[in-house]
Coordinates of C-alpha atoms in Angstrom, one line a residue:
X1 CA -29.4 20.1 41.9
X2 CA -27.7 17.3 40.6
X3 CA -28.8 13.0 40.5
X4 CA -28.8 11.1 43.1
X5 CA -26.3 8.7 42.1
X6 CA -26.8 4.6 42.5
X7 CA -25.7 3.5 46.2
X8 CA -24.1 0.0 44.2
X9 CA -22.5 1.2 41.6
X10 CA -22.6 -1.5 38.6
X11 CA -19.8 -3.5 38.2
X12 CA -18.9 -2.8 34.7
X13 CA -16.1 -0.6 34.0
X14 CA -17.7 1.3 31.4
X15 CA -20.6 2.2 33.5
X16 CA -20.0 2.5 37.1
X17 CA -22.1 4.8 38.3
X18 CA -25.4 6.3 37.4
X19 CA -28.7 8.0 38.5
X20 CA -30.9 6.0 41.0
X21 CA -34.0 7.0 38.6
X22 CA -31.9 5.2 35.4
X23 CA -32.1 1.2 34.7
X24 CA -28.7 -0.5 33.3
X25 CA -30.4 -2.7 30.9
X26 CA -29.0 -4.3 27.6
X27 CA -30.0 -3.2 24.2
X28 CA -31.8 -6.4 23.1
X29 CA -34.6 -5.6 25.8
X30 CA -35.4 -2.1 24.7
X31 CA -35.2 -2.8 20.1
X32 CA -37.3 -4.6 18.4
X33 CA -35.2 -5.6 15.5
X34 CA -30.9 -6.0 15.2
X35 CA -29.8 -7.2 11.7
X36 CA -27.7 -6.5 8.7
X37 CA -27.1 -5.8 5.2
X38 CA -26.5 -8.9 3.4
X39 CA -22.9 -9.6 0.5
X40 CA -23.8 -9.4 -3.2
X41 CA -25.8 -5.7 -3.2
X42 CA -23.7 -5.7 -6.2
X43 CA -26.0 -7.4 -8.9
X44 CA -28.5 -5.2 -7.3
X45 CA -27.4 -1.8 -8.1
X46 CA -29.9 0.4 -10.1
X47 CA -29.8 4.3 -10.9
X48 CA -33.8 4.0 -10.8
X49 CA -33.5 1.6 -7.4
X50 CA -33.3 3.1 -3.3
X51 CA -30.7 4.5 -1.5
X52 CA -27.8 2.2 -0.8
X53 CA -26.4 3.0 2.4
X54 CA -22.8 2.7 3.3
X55 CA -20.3 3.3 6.0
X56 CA -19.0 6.1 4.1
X57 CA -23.0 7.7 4.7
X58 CA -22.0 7.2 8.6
X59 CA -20.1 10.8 10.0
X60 CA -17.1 9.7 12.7
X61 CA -17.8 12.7 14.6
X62 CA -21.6 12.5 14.7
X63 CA -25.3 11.1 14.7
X64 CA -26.2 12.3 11.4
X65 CA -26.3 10.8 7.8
X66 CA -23.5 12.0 5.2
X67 CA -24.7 11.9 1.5
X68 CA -21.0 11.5 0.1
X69 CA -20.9 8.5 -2.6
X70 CA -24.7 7.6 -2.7
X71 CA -25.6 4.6 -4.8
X72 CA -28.8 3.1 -5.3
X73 CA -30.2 -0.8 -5.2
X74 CA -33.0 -2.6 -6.2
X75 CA -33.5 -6.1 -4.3
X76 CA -36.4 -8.2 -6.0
X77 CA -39.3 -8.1 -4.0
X78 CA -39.3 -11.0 -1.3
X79 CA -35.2 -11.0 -1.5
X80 CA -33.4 -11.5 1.7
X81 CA -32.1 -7.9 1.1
X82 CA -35.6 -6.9 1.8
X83 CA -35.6 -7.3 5.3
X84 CA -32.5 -4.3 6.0
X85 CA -35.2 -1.4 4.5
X86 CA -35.0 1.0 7.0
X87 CA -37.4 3.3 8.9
X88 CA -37.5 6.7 10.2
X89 CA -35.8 6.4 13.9
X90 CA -33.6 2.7 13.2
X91 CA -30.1 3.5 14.3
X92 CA -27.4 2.6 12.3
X93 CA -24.2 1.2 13.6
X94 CA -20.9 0.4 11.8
X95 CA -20.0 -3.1 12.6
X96 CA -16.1 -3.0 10.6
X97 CA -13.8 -0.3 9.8
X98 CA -15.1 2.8 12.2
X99 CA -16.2 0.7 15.0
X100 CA -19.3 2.4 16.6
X101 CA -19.8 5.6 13.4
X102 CA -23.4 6.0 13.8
X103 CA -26.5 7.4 12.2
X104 CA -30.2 8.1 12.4
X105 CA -32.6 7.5 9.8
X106 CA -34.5 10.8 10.1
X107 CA -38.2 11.7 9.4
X108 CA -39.0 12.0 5.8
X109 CA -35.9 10.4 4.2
X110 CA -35.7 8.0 1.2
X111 CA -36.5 4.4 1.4
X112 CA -33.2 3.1 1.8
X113 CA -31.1 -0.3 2.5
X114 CA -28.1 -0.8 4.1
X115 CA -24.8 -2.8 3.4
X116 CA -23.4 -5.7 5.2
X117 CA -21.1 -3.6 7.4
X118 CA -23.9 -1.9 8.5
X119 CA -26.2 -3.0 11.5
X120 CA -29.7 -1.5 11.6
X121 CA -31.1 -1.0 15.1
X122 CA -34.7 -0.1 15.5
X123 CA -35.4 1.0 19.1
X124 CA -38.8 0.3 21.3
X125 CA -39.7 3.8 21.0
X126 CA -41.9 3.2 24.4
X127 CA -38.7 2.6 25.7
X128 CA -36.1 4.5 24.2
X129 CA -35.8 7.3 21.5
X130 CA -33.8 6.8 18.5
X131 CA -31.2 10.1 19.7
X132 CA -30.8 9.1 23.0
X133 CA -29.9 5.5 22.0
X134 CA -27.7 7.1 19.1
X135 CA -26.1 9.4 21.2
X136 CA -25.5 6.9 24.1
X137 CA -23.6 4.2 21.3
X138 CA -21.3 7.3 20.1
X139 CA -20.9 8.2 23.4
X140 CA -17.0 6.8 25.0
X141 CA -19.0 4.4 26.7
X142 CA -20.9 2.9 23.7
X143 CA -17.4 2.9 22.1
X144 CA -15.9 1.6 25.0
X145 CA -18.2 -1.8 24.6
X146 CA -18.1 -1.8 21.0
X147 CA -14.0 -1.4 21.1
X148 CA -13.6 -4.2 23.6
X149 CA -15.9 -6.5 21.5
X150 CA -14.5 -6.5 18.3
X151 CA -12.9 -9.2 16.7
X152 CA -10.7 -9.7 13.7
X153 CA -6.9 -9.0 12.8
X154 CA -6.3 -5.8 10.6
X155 CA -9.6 -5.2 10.4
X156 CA -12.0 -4.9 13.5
X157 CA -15.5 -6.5 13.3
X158 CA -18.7 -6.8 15.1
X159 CA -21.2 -9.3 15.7
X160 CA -24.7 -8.9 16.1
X161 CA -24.6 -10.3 19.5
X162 CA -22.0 -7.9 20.2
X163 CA -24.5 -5.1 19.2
X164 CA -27.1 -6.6 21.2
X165 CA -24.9 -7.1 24.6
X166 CA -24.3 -3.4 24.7
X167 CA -25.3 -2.2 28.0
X168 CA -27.0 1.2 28.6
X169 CA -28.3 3.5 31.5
X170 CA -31.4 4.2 30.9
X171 CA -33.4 7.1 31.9
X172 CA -36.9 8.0 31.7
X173 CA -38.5 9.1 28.2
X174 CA -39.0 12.6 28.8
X175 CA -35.2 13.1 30.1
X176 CA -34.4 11.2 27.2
X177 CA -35.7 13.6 25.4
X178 CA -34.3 16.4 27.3
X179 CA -31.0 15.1 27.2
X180 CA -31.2 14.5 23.4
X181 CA -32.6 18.5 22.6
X182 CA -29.7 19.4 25.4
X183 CA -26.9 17.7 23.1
X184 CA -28.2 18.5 19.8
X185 CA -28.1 22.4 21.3
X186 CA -24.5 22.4 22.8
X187 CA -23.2 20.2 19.4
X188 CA -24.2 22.4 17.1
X189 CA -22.3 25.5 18.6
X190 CA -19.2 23.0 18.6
X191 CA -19.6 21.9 15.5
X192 CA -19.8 25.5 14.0
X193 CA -16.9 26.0 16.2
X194 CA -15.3 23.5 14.6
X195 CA -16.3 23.9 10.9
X196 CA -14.9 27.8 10.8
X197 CA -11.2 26.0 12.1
X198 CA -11.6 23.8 9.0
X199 CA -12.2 26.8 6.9
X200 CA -9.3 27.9 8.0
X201 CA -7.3 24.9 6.9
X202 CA -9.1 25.5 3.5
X203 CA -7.9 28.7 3.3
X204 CA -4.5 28.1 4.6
X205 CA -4.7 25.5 1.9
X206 CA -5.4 27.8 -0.8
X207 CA -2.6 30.2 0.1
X208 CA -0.1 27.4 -0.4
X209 CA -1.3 26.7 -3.7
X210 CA -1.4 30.2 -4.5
X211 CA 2.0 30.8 -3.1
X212 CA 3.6 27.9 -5.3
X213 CA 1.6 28.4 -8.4
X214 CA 3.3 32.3 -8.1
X215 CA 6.8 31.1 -7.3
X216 CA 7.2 28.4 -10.1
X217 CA 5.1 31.1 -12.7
X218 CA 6.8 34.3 -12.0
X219 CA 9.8 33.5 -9.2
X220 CA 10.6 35.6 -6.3
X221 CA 12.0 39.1 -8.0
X222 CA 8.5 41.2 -8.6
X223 CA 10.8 44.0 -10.9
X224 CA 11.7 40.9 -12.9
X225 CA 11.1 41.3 -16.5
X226 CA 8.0 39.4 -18.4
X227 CA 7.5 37.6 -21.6
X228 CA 3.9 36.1 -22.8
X229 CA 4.5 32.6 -22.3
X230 CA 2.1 31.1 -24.8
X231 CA 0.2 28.9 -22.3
X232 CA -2.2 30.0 -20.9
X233 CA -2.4 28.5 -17.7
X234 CA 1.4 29.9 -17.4
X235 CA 0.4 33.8 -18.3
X236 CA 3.6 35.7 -18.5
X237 CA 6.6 34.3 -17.1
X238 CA 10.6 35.6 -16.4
X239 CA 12.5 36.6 -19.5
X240 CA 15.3 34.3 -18.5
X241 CA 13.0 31.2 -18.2
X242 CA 12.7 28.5 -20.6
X243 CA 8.7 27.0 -21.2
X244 CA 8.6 23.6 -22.4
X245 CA 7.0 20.2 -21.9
X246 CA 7.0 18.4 -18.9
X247 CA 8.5 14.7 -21.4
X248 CA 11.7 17.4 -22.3
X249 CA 12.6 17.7 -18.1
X250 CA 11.9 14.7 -16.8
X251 CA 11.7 10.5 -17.9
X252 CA 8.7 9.7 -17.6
X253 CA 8.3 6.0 -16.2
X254 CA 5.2 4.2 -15.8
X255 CA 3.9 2.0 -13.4
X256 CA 2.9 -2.1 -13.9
X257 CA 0.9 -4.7 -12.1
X258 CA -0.2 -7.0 -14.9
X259 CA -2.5 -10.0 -12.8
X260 CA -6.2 -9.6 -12.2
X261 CA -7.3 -9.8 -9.1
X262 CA -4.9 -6.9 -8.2
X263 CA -5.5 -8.3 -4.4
X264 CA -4.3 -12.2 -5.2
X265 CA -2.3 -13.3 -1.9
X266 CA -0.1 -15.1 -4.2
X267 CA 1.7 -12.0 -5.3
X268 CA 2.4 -10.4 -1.8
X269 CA 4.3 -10.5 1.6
X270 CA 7.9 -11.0 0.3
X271 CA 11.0 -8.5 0.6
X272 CA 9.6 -6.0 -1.9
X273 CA 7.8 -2.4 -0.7
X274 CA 4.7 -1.9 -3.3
X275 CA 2.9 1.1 -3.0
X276 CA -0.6 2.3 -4.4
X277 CA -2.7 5.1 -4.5
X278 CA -3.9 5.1 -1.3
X279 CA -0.3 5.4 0.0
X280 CA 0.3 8.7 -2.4
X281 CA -3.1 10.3 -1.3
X282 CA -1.9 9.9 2.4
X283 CA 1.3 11.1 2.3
X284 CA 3.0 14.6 2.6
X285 CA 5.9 16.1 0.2
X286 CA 7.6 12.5 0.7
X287 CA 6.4 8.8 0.6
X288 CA 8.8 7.0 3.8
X289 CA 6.5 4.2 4.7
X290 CA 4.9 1.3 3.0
X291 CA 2.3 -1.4 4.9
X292 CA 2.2 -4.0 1.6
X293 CA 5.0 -5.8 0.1
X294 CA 5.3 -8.1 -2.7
X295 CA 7.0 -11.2 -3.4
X296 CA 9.2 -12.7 -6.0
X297 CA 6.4 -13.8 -7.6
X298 CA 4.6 -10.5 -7.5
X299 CA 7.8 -8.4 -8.2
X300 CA 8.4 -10.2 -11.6
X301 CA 4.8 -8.8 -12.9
X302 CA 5.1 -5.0 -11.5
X303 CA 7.7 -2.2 -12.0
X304 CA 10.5 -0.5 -9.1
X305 CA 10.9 2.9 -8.9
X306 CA 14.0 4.0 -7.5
X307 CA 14.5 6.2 -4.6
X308 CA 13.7 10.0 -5.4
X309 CA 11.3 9.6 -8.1
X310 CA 8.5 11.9 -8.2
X311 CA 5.1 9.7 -8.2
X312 CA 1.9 11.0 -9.0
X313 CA -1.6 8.8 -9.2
X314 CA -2.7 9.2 -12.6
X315 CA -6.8 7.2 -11.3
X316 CA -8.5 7.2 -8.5
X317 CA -7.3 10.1 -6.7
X318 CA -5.8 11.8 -9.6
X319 CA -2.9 14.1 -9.5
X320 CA -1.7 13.4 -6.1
X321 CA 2.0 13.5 -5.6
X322 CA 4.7 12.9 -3.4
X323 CA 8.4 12.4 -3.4
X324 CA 10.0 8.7 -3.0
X325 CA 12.1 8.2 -0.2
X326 CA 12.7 3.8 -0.9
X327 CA 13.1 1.9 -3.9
X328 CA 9.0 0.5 -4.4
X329 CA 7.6 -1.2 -6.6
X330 CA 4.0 0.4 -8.4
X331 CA 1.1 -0.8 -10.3
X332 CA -0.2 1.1 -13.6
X333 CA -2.1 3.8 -12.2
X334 CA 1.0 5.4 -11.0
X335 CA 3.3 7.2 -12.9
X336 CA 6.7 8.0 -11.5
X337 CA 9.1 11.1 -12.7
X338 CA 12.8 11.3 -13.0
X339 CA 14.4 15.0 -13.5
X340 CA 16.7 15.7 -16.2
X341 CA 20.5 17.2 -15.1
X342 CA 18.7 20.2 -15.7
X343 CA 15.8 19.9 -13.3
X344 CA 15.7 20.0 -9.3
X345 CA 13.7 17.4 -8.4
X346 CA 12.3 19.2 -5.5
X347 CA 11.5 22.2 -7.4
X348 CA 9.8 20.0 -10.5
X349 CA 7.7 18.3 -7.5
X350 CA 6.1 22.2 -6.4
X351 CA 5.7 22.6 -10.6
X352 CA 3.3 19.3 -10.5
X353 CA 1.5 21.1 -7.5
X354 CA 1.1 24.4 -9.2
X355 CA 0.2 21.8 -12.4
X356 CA -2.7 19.6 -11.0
X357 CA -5.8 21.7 -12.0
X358 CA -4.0 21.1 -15.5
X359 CA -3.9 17.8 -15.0
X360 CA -7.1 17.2 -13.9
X361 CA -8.8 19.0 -17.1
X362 CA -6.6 17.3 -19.1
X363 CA -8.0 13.3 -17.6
X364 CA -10.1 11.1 -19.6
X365 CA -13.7 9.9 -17.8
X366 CA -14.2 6.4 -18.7
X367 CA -15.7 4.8 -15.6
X368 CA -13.8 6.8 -13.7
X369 CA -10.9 9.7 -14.2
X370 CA -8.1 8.8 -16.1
X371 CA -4.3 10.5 -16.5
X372 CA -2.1 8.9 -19.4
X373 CA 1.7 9.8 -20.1
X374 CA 1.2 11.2 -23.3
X375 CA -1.1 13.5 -21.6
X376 CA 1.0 14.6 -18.9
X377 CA 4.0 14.7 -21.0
X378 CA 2.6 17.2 -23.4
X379 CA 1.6 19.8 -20.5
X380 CA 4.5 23.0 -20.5
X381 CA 6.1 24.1 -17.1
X382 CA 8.4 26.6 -16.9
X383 CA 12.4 25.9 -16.7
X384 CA 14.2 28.4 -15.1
X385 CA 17.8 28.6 -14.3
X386 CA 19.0 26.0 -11.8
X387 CA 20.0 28.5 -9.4
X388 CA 16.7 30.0 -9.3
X389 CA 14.9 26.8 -9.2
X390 CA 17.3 25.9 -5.8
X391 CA 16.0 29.6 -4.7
X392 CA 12.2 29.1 -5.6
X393 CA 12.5 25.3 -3.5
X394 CA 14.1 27.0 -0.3
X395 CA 11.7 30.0 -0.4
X396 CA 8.7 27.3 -0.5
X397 CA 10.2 25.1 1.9
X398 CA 10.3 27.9 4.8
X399 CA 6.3 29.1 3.6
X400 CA 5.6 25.8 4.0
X401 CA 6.9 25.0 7.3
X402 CA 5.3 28.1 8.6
X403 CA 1.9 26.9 7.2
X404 CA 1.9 23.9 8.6
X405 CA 3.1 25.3 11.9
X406 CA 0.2 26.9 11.7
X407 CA -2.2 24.0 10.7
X408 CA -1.0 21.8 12.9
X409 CA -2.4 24.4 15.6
X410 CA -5.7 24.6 14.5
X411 CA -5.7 20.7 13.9
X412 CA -4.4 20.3 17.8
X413 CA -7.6 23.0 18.1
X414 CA -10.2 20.9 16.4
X415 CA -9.2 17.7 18.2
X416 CA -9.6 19.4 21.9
X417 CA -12.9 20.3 20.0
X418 CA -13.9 17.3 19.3
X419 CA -12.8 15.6 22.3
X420 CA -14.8 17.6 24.6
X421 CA -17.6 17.3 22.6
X422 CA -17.6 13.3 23.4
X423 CA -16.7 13.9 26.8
X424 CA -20.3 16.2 27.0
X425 CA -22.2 13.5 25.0
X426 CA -20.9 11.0 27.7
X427 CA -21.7 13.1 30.5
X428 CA -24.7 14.0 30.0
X429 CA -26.0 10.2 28.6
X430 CA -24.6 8.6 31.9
X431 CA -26.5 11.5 34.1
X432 CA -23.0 13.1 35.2
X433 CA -24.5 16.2 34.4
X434 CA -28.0 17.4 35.4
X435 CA -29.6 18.8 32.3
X436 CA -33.7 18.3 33.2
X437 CA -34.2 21.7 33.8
X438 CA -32.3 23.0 30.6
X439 CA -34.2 25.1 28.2
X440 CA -33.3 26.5 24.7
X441 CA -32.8 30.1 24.6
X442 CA -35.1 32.3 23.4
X443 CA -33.9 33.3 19.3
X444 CA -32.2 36.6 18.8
X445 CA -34.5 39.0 17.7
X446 CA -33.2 42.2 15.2
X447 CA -33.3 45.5 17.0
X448 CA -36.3 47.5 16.1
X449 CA -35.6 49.7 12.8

């Protein structure tokens, strides 16, 4: 038996109907505190301080913290930065960025603090529970408020009044509860659902690289003759193929952006496409888009790359690559690769793929990874014949197109996946389904020996 629904349904679009039992009521009647991180954590940081919470900690997809790039702070005692510590049950929102990402402190985790692009929500806990209310803000009509309130040009961004505005139907505790334990049940089977299709990206993944790092090592004839090529990331290689640095097949040509700040306006929004390693990291086989230009100004300090250059990041991200499709203009921590006569530039780009762990053992730490061109330049690849390079390229063009056939499946998979898992959150947190007389099943017990 399902709710009774409400005879007047509200009047805002994101909630117009609900359970007679539920109150709409907004969420600065039912916390007790809505607030903040503050700017400058920066001169705080401290390996021996608390956990420094980010909106990299809060998961898109659900309520629970992520412990991906933790740092630690440690505000001096009666600092303004004091007054963001969190407690087991506050309710972190992202307020910039990923609108509405949030997160639950849970029981028993680390004194923490949280940044500015954080707010910190600590719920009445006579009136609502810290799940509930997390689950109702992720929910599409949490995000629905949340989307409509934000402000700002390329970057969205939420007051705290906007936070506390958010309207919610509120049900009694224990269905609270019950709808909370309901969720967390039907979740977690989606979400394993979901993790073993993002295996099989993984592994769909590693059979690429496999694929490539066979076809540039050894070719596509398995009766081929071998020879020890003297490397030993190569092993043995074709007779007929040449092994030799990558500085003897290709011009090496290194990126420039000489000003500090690296982000001065003065330098951008002219006729000139500048690229960084973002860009790289985001793209496929080939770089055809560009969101940041630079001006005359700016393109007198940096260096162009032509069309068809192979770029590679050599920080940050190091050792992603793609292929050119514009003139663009880099900055030094990307290094951009011409072929020799000699070379196919397509085929010289799956070399680099099969070459990145190489790469990678081959970078510097300073404060962070570092690639140099002498470095790279040193590293051997193999040379076949042109017409077997041509032959390696179209063989690793088709593999490829199948794969991503493929991962684009399972992608379009994961997405229904997570789709329907909002649609269920939203369901059952604005009492569209009935879920008061769910119960957990009982564990699976092993058959008697």
């Amino acid at each position: 038996m399902g709710y009774e629904q409400q005879t007047e349904p509200s009047t805002l679009p994101w909630l117009s109907e609900y359970p007679q039992e539920w109150k709409a009521i907004r969420l600065r009647h039912c916390v007790s505190l809505v607030t903040s991180g503050s700017r400058g954590w920066a001169r705080f940081f401290s390996d021996d301080g608390d956990i420094f919470l980010r909106i990299t900690n809060l998961t898109r997809n659900s309520i629970r913290l992520l412990d991906t790039g933790i740092q630690k702070v440690m505000p001096p005692e009666g600092s303004e930065g004091e007054r963001t510590k969190t407690q087991a049950g506050d309710v972190l929102i992202s307020i910039t960025a990923d609108l509405g990402s949030v997160a639950v402190i849970p029981d028993g985790f680390e004194s923490s603090y949280v940044s500015q692009h954080i707010c910190l929500v600590r719920p009445e806990q006579e009136k609502v529970t810290p799940e509930w209310l997390a689950l109702s803000i992720f929910s599409h009509i949490g995000k629905a408020q949340l989307g409509s309130s934000g402000y700002g040009g390329t970057k969205q961004q939420l007051s705290l009044t906007d936070i506390k505005e958010l309207v919610l139907a509120v049900p009694p505790l224990p269905e609270q509860t019950q709808i909370a334990r309901f969720l967390d049940y039907k979740t977690a089977q989606l979400d394993q659902l979901i993790a073993q299709k993002q295996a099989l990206i993984e592994r769909l993944n590693e059979q690429r690289i496999a694929l490539i790092t066979q076809a540039v090592t050894r070719g596509l004839n398995p009766d081929a003759a071998l020879k020890d090529s003297g490397v030993e990331w190569l092993g043995q290689v074709p007779k007929g193929w040449e092994v030799k640095p990558v500085k003897f097949m290709t011009r090496i040509l290194r990126g420039k952006f000489t000003h500090r700040p690296r982000n001065d306006p003065a330098f951008y929004d002219g006729d000139y496409p500048f690229i960084q390693t973002g860009d790289i990291s985001r793209a496929g086989k080939y770089v055809s888009g560009y969101s940041q230009t630079l001006n005359e100004k700016g393109y007198a300090i940096s260096k162009e790359f032509p069309a068809g250059t192979l770029v590679m990041t050599i920080a940050a991200n190091i050792g992603d690559m793609a292929i050119l499709d514009f003139n663009a203009c880099f900055p030094d921590s990307i290094v951009g690769f011409v072929p020799d006569d000699g070379v196919e530039l397509d085929y010289l780009y799956y070399l680099f793929v099969a070459m990145k762990k190489q790469l990678l053992s081959t970078a510097v730490l300073n404060t962070q990874l570092n690639l140099n061109i002498d470095r790279i330049g040193s590293i051997p690849g193999t040379h076949p014949p042109k017409t077997e390079q041509l032959a390696i390229v179209e063989f690793l063009e088709k593999e490829n197109a199948r794969i991503d056939a493929i991962k684009e499946k399972i992608s379009a998979a994961i997405t229904r996946l997570e789709e329907y898992r909002t649609a269920l959150i939203t369901a059952a947190v604005t009492g569209k389904i009935d879920v008061r007389e769910f119960e957990l099943p009982e564990p699976a017990t092993a058959p008697d020996a």
